[in-house]
CSV table of C-alpha atoms in Angstrom, one decimal:
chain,number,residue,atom,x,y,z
A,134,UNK,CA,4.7,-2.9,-1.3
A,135,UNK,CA,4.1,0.4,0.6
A,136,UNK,CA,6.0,3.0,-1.9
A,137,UNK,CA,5.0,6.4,0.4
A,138,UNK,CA,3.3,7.2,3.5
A,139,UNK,CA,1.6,10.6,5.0
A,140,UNK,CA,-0.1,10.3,8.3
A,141,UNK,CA,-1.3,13.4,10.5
A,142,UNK,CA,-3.1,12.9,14.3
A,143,UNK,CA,-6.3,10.9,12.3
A,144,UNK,CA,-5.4,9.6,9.2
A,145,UNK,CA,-2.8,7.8,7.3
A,146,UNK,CA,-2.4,8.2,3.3
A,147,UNK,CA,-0.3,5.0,1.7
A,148,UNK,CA,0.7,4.7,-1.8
A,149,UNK,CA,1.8,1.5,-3.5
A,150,UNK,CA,3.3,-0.7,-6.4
A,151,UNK,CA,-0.1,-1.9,-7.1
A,152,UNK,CA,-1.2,1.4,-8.1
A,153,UNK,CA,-3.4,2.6,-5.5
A,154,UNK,CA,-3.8,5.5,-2.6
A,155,UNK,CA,-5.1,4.6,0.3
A,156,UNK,CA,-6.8,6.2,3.3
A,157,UNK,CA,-6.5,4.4,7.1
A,158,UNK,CA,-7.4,5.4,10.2
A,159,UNK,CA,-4.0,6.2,12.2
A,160,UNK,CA,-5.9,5.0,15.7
A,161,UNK,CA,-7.8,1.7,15.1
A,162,UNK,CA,-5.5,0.9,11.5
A,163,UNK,CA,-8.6,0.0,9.7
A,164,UNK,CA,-8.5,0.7,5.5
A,165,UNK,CA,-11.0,3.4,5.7
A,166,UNK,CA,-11.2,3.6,1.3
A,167,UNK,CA,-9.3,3.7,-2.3
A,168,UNK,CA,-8.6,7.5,-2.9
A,169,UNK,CA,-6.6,6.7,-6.4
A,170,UNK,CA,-6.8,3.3,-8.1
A,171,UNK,CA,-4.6,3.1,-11.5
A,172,UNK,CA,-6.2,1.0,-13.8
A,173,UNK,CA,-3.1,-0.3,-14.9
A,174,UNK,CA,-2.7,-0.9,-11.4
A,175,UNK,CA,-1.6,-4.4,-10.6
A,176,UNK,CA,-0.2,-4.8,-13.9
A,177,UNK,CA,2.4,-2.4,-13.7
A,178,UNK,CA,0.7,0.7,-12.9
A,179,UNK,CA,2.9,2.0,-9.8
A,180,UNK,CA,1.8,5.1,-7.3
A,181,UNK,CA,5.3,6.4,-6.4
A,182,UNK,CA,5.1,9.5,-4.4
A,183,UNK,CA,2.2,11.1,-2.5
A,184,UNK,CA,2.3,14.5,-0.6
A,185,UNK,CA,-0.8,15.6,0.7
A,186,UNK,CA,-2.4,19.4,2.1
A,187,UNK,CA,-5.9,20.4,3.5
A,188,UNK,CA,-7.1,20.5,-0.2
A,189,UNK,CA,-5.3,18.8,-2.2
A,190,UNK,CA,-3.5,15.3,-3.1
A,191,UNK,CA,-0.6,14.8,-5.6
A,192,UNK,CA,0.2,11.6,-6.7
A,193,UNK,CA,3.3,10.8,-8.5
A,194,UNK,CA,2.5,8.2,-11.1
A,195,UNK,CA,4.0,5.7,-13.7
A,196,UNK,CA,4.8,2.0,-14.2
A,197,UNK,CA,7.6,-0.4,-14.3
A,198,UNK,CA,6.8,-1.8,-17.8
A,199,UNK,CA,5.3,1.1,-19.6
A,200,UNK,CA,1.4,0.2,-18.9
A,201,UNK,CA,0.8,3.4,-17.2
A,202,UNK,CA,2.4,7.2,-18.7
A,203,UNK,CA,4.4,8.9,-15.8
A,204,UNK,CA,2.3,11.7,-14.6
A,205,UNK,CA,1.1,13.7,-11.4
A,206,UNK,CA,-2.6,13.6,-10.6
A,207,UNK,CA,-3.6,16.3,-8.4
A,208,UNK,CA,-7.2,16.0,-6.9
A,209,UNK,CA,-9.4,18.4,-4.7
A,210,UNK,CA,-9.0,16.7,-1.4
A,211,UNK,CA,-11.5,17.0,1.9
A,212,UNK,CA,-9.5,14.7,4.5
A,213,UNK,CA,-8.0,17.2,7.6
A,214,UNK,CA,-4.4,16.5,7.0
């Protein structure tokens, strides 16, 4: 399931229970690629919470069963949000 969503006039940035972050393209809706996959992800690894800028991504990250620590990743990020 869909745990967050970001979207600007291009893009939209999901986050989900099976531990990935994913990038779509807001006008045709097609998966463009993985930004974050957990590898605990689909075993308990959860993305909770994404927030996104011009250069950065945060992810909010932990589990339902302990697989996965509860952390934020914070990448460099290139997509014009």
């Amino acid at each position: 399931a869909v745990t967050c969503l970001q979207f600007n006039k291009n893009f939209v940035i999901t986050s989900s229970d099976d531990g990935t972050v994913k990038l779509w393209d807001l006008r045709t809706g097609e998966f463009i690629r993985n930004l974050v996959t957990l590898e605990s992800g689909g075993s308990g690894g959860v993305v909770w919470r994404i927030r996104a800028s011009n250069t950065k991504l945060v992810c909010a990250v932990g589990s339902r069963n302990g697989t996965e620590e509860t952390k934020l990743l914070v990448l460099d990020f290139d997509v014009d949000m």
